[in-house]
Amino acid sequence: MSTLAPLRLLREPSNASEGNQSNATVGAGGGWCQGLDIPNELFLALGLVSLVENLLVVAAILKNRNLHSPTYYFICCLAVSDMLVSISNLAEMLFMLLLEHGVLVMRPTIVRHMDSVIDMLICSSVVSSLSFLGVIAVDRYITIFYALRYHSIMTLQRAVVTMASVWLASTVSSTVLITYYRSSTILLCLIGFFLFMLVLMLVLYIHMFALARHHLHSISSQQKPPTAHRGGSLKGAVTLTILLGVFFICWGPFFLHLILIVTCPTNPFCICFFSYFNLFLILIICNSVIDPLIYAFRSQELRRTLREVVTCSW
């Protein structure tokens, strides 16, 4: 049984025949191209951990009024996106187990409809996760470079509009992706979106670090202690850079998988790469597990609130 339905549809290109796969196995190293047999229990365990962690992050942000700001609302939306990955994974696991053991009997058409719903949930979380990482980066950029005007630029109304727009775009794009998942044009759009957001965040972070380094150098030359604002800005930039790095490591192999589907669907070595698809899925779920840990350990206010939530200190 495989997991993550929409990603399963992209496990291999439709024009990669069984003969090609056999040739790839022989030509690219035999057993090395057999992929990894990852137990379903690991998918289930990671999904449960991710669900609990992100639920705690959402609860902490909703509980603490000091965290009711656009920045933390964006972080909350990112946590919800990660929760969707976990919930969809767990839902599909349960759904498939019930079908396999005969506990749940459904007509094929209903099964397909259920599969499409799970597909849309996970595809929406993919697009929304990447989008909110970009939104958080832009928000941090405004905080650093337009600190005095931040509250007039990033108002609550604009934050709400931004969040609603991201969720709407994610829903629409996921519907299109599920409908035309075999289309190379759709895959190219998804790959292009990933690369655009990655370049955008890299440019913003490099600019933020350049400013922070220049500011710290100026302070050192004047022998003055760093201000709390700049220190917090640098810490925030480091946090977002870690998030970006984790996202790239966890999602990079999957998007490389999509690129190879478009560029070399029948190449033996590309087909060998496709055989490690389950590993890419594990990395995707790991991204949802790691993100909350970064929030908890890098934000003192959120860390304190998380302790209160865990100990039920309402």
CSV table of C-alpha atoms in Angstrom, one decimal:
chain,number,residue,atom,x,y,z
A,1,MET,CA,0.0,0.0,0.0
A,2,SER,CA,1.4,3.4,-0.9
A,3,THR,CA,0.7,6.7,0.7
A,4,LEU,CA,0.1,10.3,-0.3
A,5,ALA,CA,-2.4,9.7,-3.1
A,6,PRO,CA,-1.6,12.7,-5.4
A,7,LEU,CA,2.1,12.1,-5.1
A,8,ARG,CA,1.5,8.4,-5.9
A,9,LEU,CA,0.0,9.4,-9.2
A,10,LEU,CA,3.3,11.0,-10.1
A,11,ARG,CA,5.4,8.0,-9.0
A,12,GLU,CA,6.5,7.4,-12.6
A,13,PRO,CA,5.7,8.9,-16.0
A,14,SER,CA,2.9,7.3,-17.9
A,15,ASN,CA,5.2,6.7,-20.9
A,16,ALA,CA,7.7,4.7,-18.8
A,17,SER,CA,6.7,1.2,-19.7
A,18,GLU,CA,7.5,-2.0,-17.9
A,19,GLY,CA,10.1,-2.9,-20.4
A,20,ASN,CA,11.9,0.4,-19.8
A,21,GLN,CA,11.8,-0.2,-16.1
A,22,SER,CA,13.3,-3.6,-16.5
A,23,ASN,CA,16.1,-2.2,-18.8
A,24,ALA,CA,16.7,0.5,-16.2
A,25,THR,CA,17.1,-2.0,-13.5
A,26,VAL,CA,19.6,-4.0,-15.5
A,27,GLY,CA,21.5,-1.0,-17.0
A,28,ALA,CA,21.7,1.2,-13.9
A,29,GLY,CA,22.9,-1.3,-11.3
A,30,GLY,CA,20.3,-4.0,-10.6
A,31,GLY,CA,19.6,-4.2,-6.9
A,32,TRP,CA,20.6,-0.5,-6.4
A,33,CYS,CA,17.6,0.5,-8.4
A,34,GLN,CA,15.1,-1.5,-6.4
A,35,GLY,CA,14.3,1.5,-4.2
A,36,LEU,CA,13.5,1.4,-0.5
A,37,ASP,CA,10.9,-0.7,1.2
A,38,ILE,CA,9.6,1.7,3.8
A,39,PRO,CA,7.1,0.2,6.2
A,40,ASN,CA,3.6,1.8,6.4
A,41,GLU,CA,4.1,2.0,10.2
A,42,LEU,CA,6.8,4.7,9.6
A,43,PHE,CA,4.4,6.8,7.5
A,44,LEU,CA,1.8,6.4,10.2
A,45,ALA,CA,4.1,7.3,13.1
A,46,LEU,CA,5.5,10.4,11.3
A,47,GLY,CA,2.0,11.5,10.4
A,48,LEU,CA,0.8,11.3,14.0
A,49,VAL,CA,3.9,13.2,15.3
A,50,SER,CA,3.4,15.9,12.7
A,51,LEU,CA,-0.3,16.2,13.5
A,52,VAL,CA,0.3,16.6,17.2
A,53,GLU,CA,3.1,19.1,16.8
A,54,ASN,CA,1.4,21.4,14.4
A,55,LEU,CA,-1.8,21.2,16.4
A,56,LEU,CA,0.1,22.5,19.4
A,57,VAL,CA,1.6,25.3,17.4
A,58,VAL,CA,-1.9,26.4,16.2
A,59,ALA,CA,-3.3,26.1,19.8
A,60,ALA,CA,-0.4,28.2,21.2
A,61,ILE,CA,-0.8,31.0,18.7
A,62,LEU,CA,-4.6,31.1,19.2
A,63,LYS,CA,-4.1,31.1,23.0
A,64,ASN,CA,-1.5,33.8,23.4
A,65,ARG,CA,-2.8,37.3,22.5
A,66,ASN,CA,0.8,38.5,22.2
A,67,LEU,CA,1.1,36.2,19.2
A,68,HIS,CA,-2.0,37.7,17.4
A,69,SER,CA,0.0,39.4,14.7
A,70,PRO,CA,0.3,39.0,11.0
A,71,THR,CA,3.7,37.2,11.3
A,72,TYR,CA,2.3,34.5,13.7
A,73,TYR,CA,-0.9,34.2,11.7
A,74,PHE,CA,1.2,33.3,8.7
A,75,ILE,CA,3.1,30.8,10.8
A,76,CYS,CA,-0.3,29.4,12.0
A,77,CYS,CA,-1.4,29.0,8.4
A,78,LEU,CA,1.8,27.2,7.6
A,79,ALA,CA,1.2,24.8,10.5
A,80,VAL,CA,-2.3,24.2,9.2
A,81,SER,CA,-0.8,23.3,5.8
A,82,ASP,CA,1.5,20.8,7.5
A,83,MET,CA,-1.5,19.4,9.4
A,84,LEU,CA,-3.3,18.8,6.1
A,85,VAL,CA,-0.4,16.7,5.0
A,86,SER,CA,-0.6,14.6,8.2
A,87,ILE,CA,-4.4,14.4,8.2
A,88,SER,CA,-4.5,13.3,4.6
A,89,ASN,CA,-1.8,10.8,5.1
A,90,LEU,CA,-3.6,9.3,8.1
A,91,ALA,CA,-7.0,9.4,6.4
A,92,GLU,CA,-5.6,7.5,3.4
A,93,MET,CA,-3.8,5.0,5.6
A,94,LEU,CA,-7.1,4.2,7.5
A,95,PHE,CA,-9.2,4.2,4.3
A,96,MET,CA,-6.9,1.8,2.5
A,97,LEU,CA,-6.5,-0.5,5.5
A,98,LEU,CA,-10.3,-0.7,6.0
A,99,LEU,CA,-10.7,-1.5,2.3
A,100,GLU,CA,-8.0,-4.2,2.3
A,101,HIS,CA,-9.3,-6.0,5.3
A,102,GLY,CA,-12.9,-5.9,4.0
A,103,VAL,CA,-14.2,-3.8,6.9
A,104,LEU,CA,-15.2,-1.1,4.5
A,105,VAL,CA,-17.0,-2.0,1.3
A,106,MET,CA,-17.5,0.7,-1.3
A,107,ARG,CA,-18.3,1.0,-5.0
A,108,PRO,CA,-15.3,1.8,-7.2
A,109,THR,CA,-16.8,5.2,-8.1
A,110,ILE,CA,-17.0,6.2,-4.4
A,111,VAL,CA,-13.5,5.0,-3.8
A,112,ARG,CA,-12.3,7.2,-6.7
A,113,HIS,CA,-14.2,10.2,-5.3
A,114,MET,CA,-12.6,9.7,-1.8
A,115,ASP,CA,-9.2,9.4,-3.4
A,116,SER,CA,-9.7,12.6,-5.3
A,117,VAL,CA,-10.7,14.4,-2.0
A,118,ILE,CA,-7.5,13.2,-0.4
A,119,ASP,CA,-5.5,14.2,-3.5
A,120,MET,CA,-6.9,17.7,-3.3
A,121,LEU,CA,-6.1,18.1,0.4
A,122,ILE,CA,-2.4,17.1,0.0
A,123,CYS,CA,-1.9,19.1,-3.2
A,124,SER,CA,-3.4,22.2,-1.5
A,125,SER,CA,-1.0,21.7,1.4
A,126,VAL,CA,1.9,21.5,-0.9
A,127,VAL,CA,1.1,24.7,-2.7
A,128,SER,CA,0.0,26.5,0.5
A,129,SER,CA,3.1,25.4,2.5
A,130,LEU,CA,5.4,26.8,-0.2
A,131,SER,CA,3.3,30.0,-0.5
A,132,PHE,CA,3.3,30.7,3.2
A,133,LEU,CA,7.0,30.2,3.5
A,134,GLY,CA,7.3,32.9,0.8
A,135,VAL,CA,4.8,35.1,2.6
A,136,ILE,CA,6.6,34.8,5.9
A,137,ALA,CA,9.9,35.7,4.2
A,138,VAL,CA,8.3,38.8,2.7
A,139,ASP,CA,6.8,39.7,6.1
A,140,ARG,CA,10.2,39.4,7.7
A,141,TYR,CA,11.8,41.5,5.0
A,142,ILE,CA,9.3,44.3,5.6
A,143,THR,CA,10.0,44.0,9.3
A,144,ILE,CA,13.7,44.6,8.8
A,145,PHE,CA,13.8,47.1,6.0
A,146,TYR,CA,10.5,49.1,6.7
A,147,ALA,CA,10.4,48.7,10.5
A,148,LEU,CA,8.8,52.1,11.1
A,149,ARG,CA,6.1,51.6,8.5
A,150,TYR,CA,5.5,47.9,9.1
A,151,HIS,CA,2.2,48.2,10.9
A,152,SER,CA,0.9,50.5,8.1
A,153,ILE,CA,2.1,48.2,5.4
A,154,MET,CA,1.2,44.8,6.9
A,155,THR,CA,-2.2,45.6,8.4
A,156,LEU,CA,-4.5,42.9,9.8
A,157,GLN,CA,-6.8,43.4,6.8
A,158,ARG,CA,-4.1,42.9,4.3
A,159,ALA,CA,-2.9,39.8,6.2
A,160,VAL,CA,-6.3,38.3,6.1
A,161,VAL,CA,-6.6,39.0,2.4
A,162,THR,CA,-3.2,37.4,1.8
A,163,MET,CA,-4.1,34.3,3.7
A,164,ALA,CA,-7.5,34.0,2.0
A,165,SER,CA,-5.8,34.4,-1.4
A,166,VAL,CA,-3.2,31.8,-0.7
A,167,TRP,CA,-5.8,29.2,0.4
A,168,LEU,CA,-8.1,30.0,-2.6
A,169,ALA,CA,-5.2,29.8,-5.1
A,170,SER,CA,-4.0,26.5,-3.4
A,171,THR,CA,-7.5,25.0,-3.8
A,172,VAL,CA,-7.8,26.0,-7.4
A,173,SER,CA,-4.3,24.9,-8.4
A,174,SER,CA,-4.8,21.5,-6.6
A,175,THR,CA,-8.0,20.9,-8.5
A,176,VAL,CA,-6.3,21.6,-11.8
A,177,LEU,CA,-3.3,19.4,-10.8
A,178,ILE,CA,-5.5,16.4,-9.9
A,179,THR,CA,-7.5,16.8,-13.1
A,180,TYR,CA,-4.5,17.1,-15.4
A,181,TYR,CA,-1.8,15.4,-13.4
A,182,ARG,CA,-0.4,13.6,-16.5
A,183,SER,CA,0.1,16.9,-18.4
A,184,SER,CA,3.7,18.0,-18.8
A,185,THR,CA,2.5,21.6,-18.8
A,186,ILE,CA,0.9,21.3,-15.4
A,187,LEU,CA,4.1,19.7,-14.0
A,188,LEU,CA,6.2,22.5,-15.5
A,189,CYS,CA,3.9,25.1,-13.9
A,190,LEU,CA,4.3,23.4,-10.5
A,191,ILE,CA,8.1,23.1,-10.9
A,192,GLY,CA,8.3,26.8,-12.0
A,193,PHE,CA,6.3,27.9,-9.0
A,194,PHE,CA,8.6,26.0,-6.7
A,195,LEU,CA,11.7,27.5,-8.3
A,196,PHE,CA,10.2,31.0,-8.3
A,197,MET,CA,9.4,30.9,-4.6
A,198,LEU,CA,12.8,29.4,-3.9
A,199,VAL,CA,14.7,32.2,-5.8
A,200,LEU,CA,12.4,34.8,-4.2
A,201,MET,CA,13.2,33.6,-0.7
A,202,LEU,CA,16.9,33.3,-1.4
A,203,VAL,CA,17.1,36.8,-2.7
A,204,LEU,CA,15.2,38.2,0.4
A,205,TYR,CA,17.4,36.2,2.9
A,206,ILE,CA,20.6,37.2,1.2
A,207,HIS,CA,19.6,40.9,1.4
A,208,MET,CA,18.5,40.5,5.0
A,209,PHE,CA,21.8,38.9,6.0
A,210,ALA,CA,23.8,41.5,4.1
A,211,LEU,CA,22.0,44.3,6.0
A,212,ALA,CA,22.4,42.5,9.3
A,213,ARG,CA,26.1,41.9,8.7
A,214,HIS,CA,26.6,45.5,7.8
A,215,HIS,CA,24.8,46.7,10.8
A,216,LEU,CA,26.7,44.4,13.2
A,217,HIS,CA,30.0,45.6,11.6
A,218,SER,CA,29.0,49.2,12.2
A,219,ILE,CA,28.2,48.5,15.8
A,220,SER,CA,31.5,46.7,16.3
A,221,SER,CA,33.4,49.7,14.9
A,222,GLN,CA,31.5,52.0,17.3
A,223,GLN,CA,31.9,49.6,20.2
A,224,LYS,CA,28.2,49.8,21.1
A,225,PRO,CA,26.1,46.9,22.2
A,226,PRO,CA,23.6,45.6,19.5
A,227,THR,CA,20.0,46.8,19.8
A,228,ALA,CA,17.3,44.3,20.7
A,229,HIS,CA,15.4,45.1,17.5
A,230,ARG,CA,18.3,44.3,15.2
A,231,GLY,CA,19.3,41.2,17.3
A,232,GLY,CA,15.7,40.0,17.0
A,233,SER,CA,15.7,40.7,13.3
A,234,LEU,CA,18.9,38.7,12.8
A,235,LYS,CA,17.5,35.8,14.8
A,236,GLY,CA,14.3,35.9,12.7
A,237,ALA,CA,16.3,35.8,9.5
A,238,VAL,CA,18.3,32.8,10.8
A,239,THR,CA,15.0,31.1,11.7
A,240,LEU,CA,13.6,31.6,8.2
A,241,THR,CA,16.8,30.5,6.6
A,242,ILE,CA,16.7,27.3,8.6
A,243,LEU,CA,13.0,26.8,7.5
A,244,LEU,CA,14.0,27.4,3.9
A,245,GLY,CA,16.9,24.9,4.1
A,246,VAL,CA,14.7,22.3,5.7
A,247,PHE,CA,12.0,22.9,3.0
A,248,PHE,CA,14.6,22.6,0.2
A,249,ILE,CA,16.1,19.4,1.6
A,250,CYS,CA,12.7,17.8,2.2
A,251,TRP,CA,11.0,18.9,-1.0
A,252,GLY,CA,13.9,19.2,-3.4
A,253,PRO,CA,14.1,15.4,-4.2
A,254,PHE,CA,10.4,15.3,-5.0
A,255,PHE,CA,10.6,18.3,-7.4
A,256,LEU,CA,13.7,16.8,-9.0
A,257,HIS,CA,11.6,13.8,-9.5
A,258,LEU,CA,9.0,15.9,-11.3
A,259,ILE,CA,11.7,17.5,-13.4
A,260,LEU,CA,13.0,14.1,-14.5
A,261,ILE,CA,9.5,13.0,-15.3
A,262,VAL,CA,9.3,15.8,-17.8
A,263,THR,CA,12.9,15.8,-19.1
A,264,CYS,CA,13.9,12.1,-19.2
A,265,PRO,CA,11.0,9.8,-18.5
A,266,THR,CA,12.5,6.8,-20.2
A,267,ASN,CA,16.2,7.2,-19.3
A,268,PRO,CA,17.4,4.2,-17.3
A,269,PHE,CA,19.1,6.3,-14.6
A,270,CYS,CA,16.0,8.6,-14.3
A,271,ILE,CA,13.8,5.5,-13.9
A,272,CYS,CA,16.2,4.3,-11.2
A,273,PHE,CA,15.7,7.6,-9.4
A,274,PHE,CA,11.9,7.1,-9.6
A,275,SER,CA,12.3,3.9,-7.6
A,276,TYR,CA,13.2,5.9,-4.5
A,277,PHE,CA,9.8,7.7,-4.5
A,278,ASN,CA,8.9,6.4,-1.1
A,279,LEU,CA,12.0,8.0,0.4
A,280,PHE,CA,10.9,11.4,-1.1
A,281,LEU,CA,7.5,10.9,0.6
A,282,ILE,CA,9.2,10.3,3.9
A,283,LEU,CA,11.2,13.5,3.5
A,284,ILE,CA,8.0,15.5,2.7
A,285,ILE,CA,6.4,14.3,5.9
A,286,CYS,CA,9.6,15.0,7.9
A,287,ASN,CA,9.3,18.6,6.7
A,288,SER,CA,6.0,18.8,8.5
A,289,VAL,CA,7.6,17.3,11.6
A,290,ILE,CA,10.6,19.6,11.7
A,291,ASP,CA,8.9,22.9,11.1
A,292,PRO,CA,7.1,23.0,14.5
A,293,LEU,CA,10.3,22.1,16.3
A,294,ILE,CA,12.0,25.1,14.7
A,295,TYR,CA,9.2,27.5,15.8
A,296,ALA,CA,9.3,26.1,19.4
A,297,PHE,CA,13.0,26.4,19.9
A,298,ARG,CA,13.6,29.7,18.1
A,299,SER,CA,10.7,31.7,19.5
A,300,GLN,CA,10.8,32.3,23.2
A,301,GLU,CA,7.2,33.6,23.4
A,302,LEU,CA,5.9,30.6,21.4
A,303,ARG,CA,8.0,28.2,23.4
A,304,ARG,CA,6.6,29.5,26.7
A,305,THR,CA,3.0,29.3,25.4
A,306,LEU,CA,3.6,25.7,24.1
A,307,ARG,CA,4.6,24.7,27.7
A,308,GLU,CA,1.4,26.2,29.0
A,309,VAL,CA,-0.6,24.4,26.4
A,310,VAL,CA,1.1,21.1,27.1
A,311,THR,CA,0.6,21.4,30.9
A,312,CYS,CA,-3.0,22.7,30.4
A,313,SER,CA,-2.1,26.0,32.1
A,314,TRP,CA,-5.0,28.0,30.6
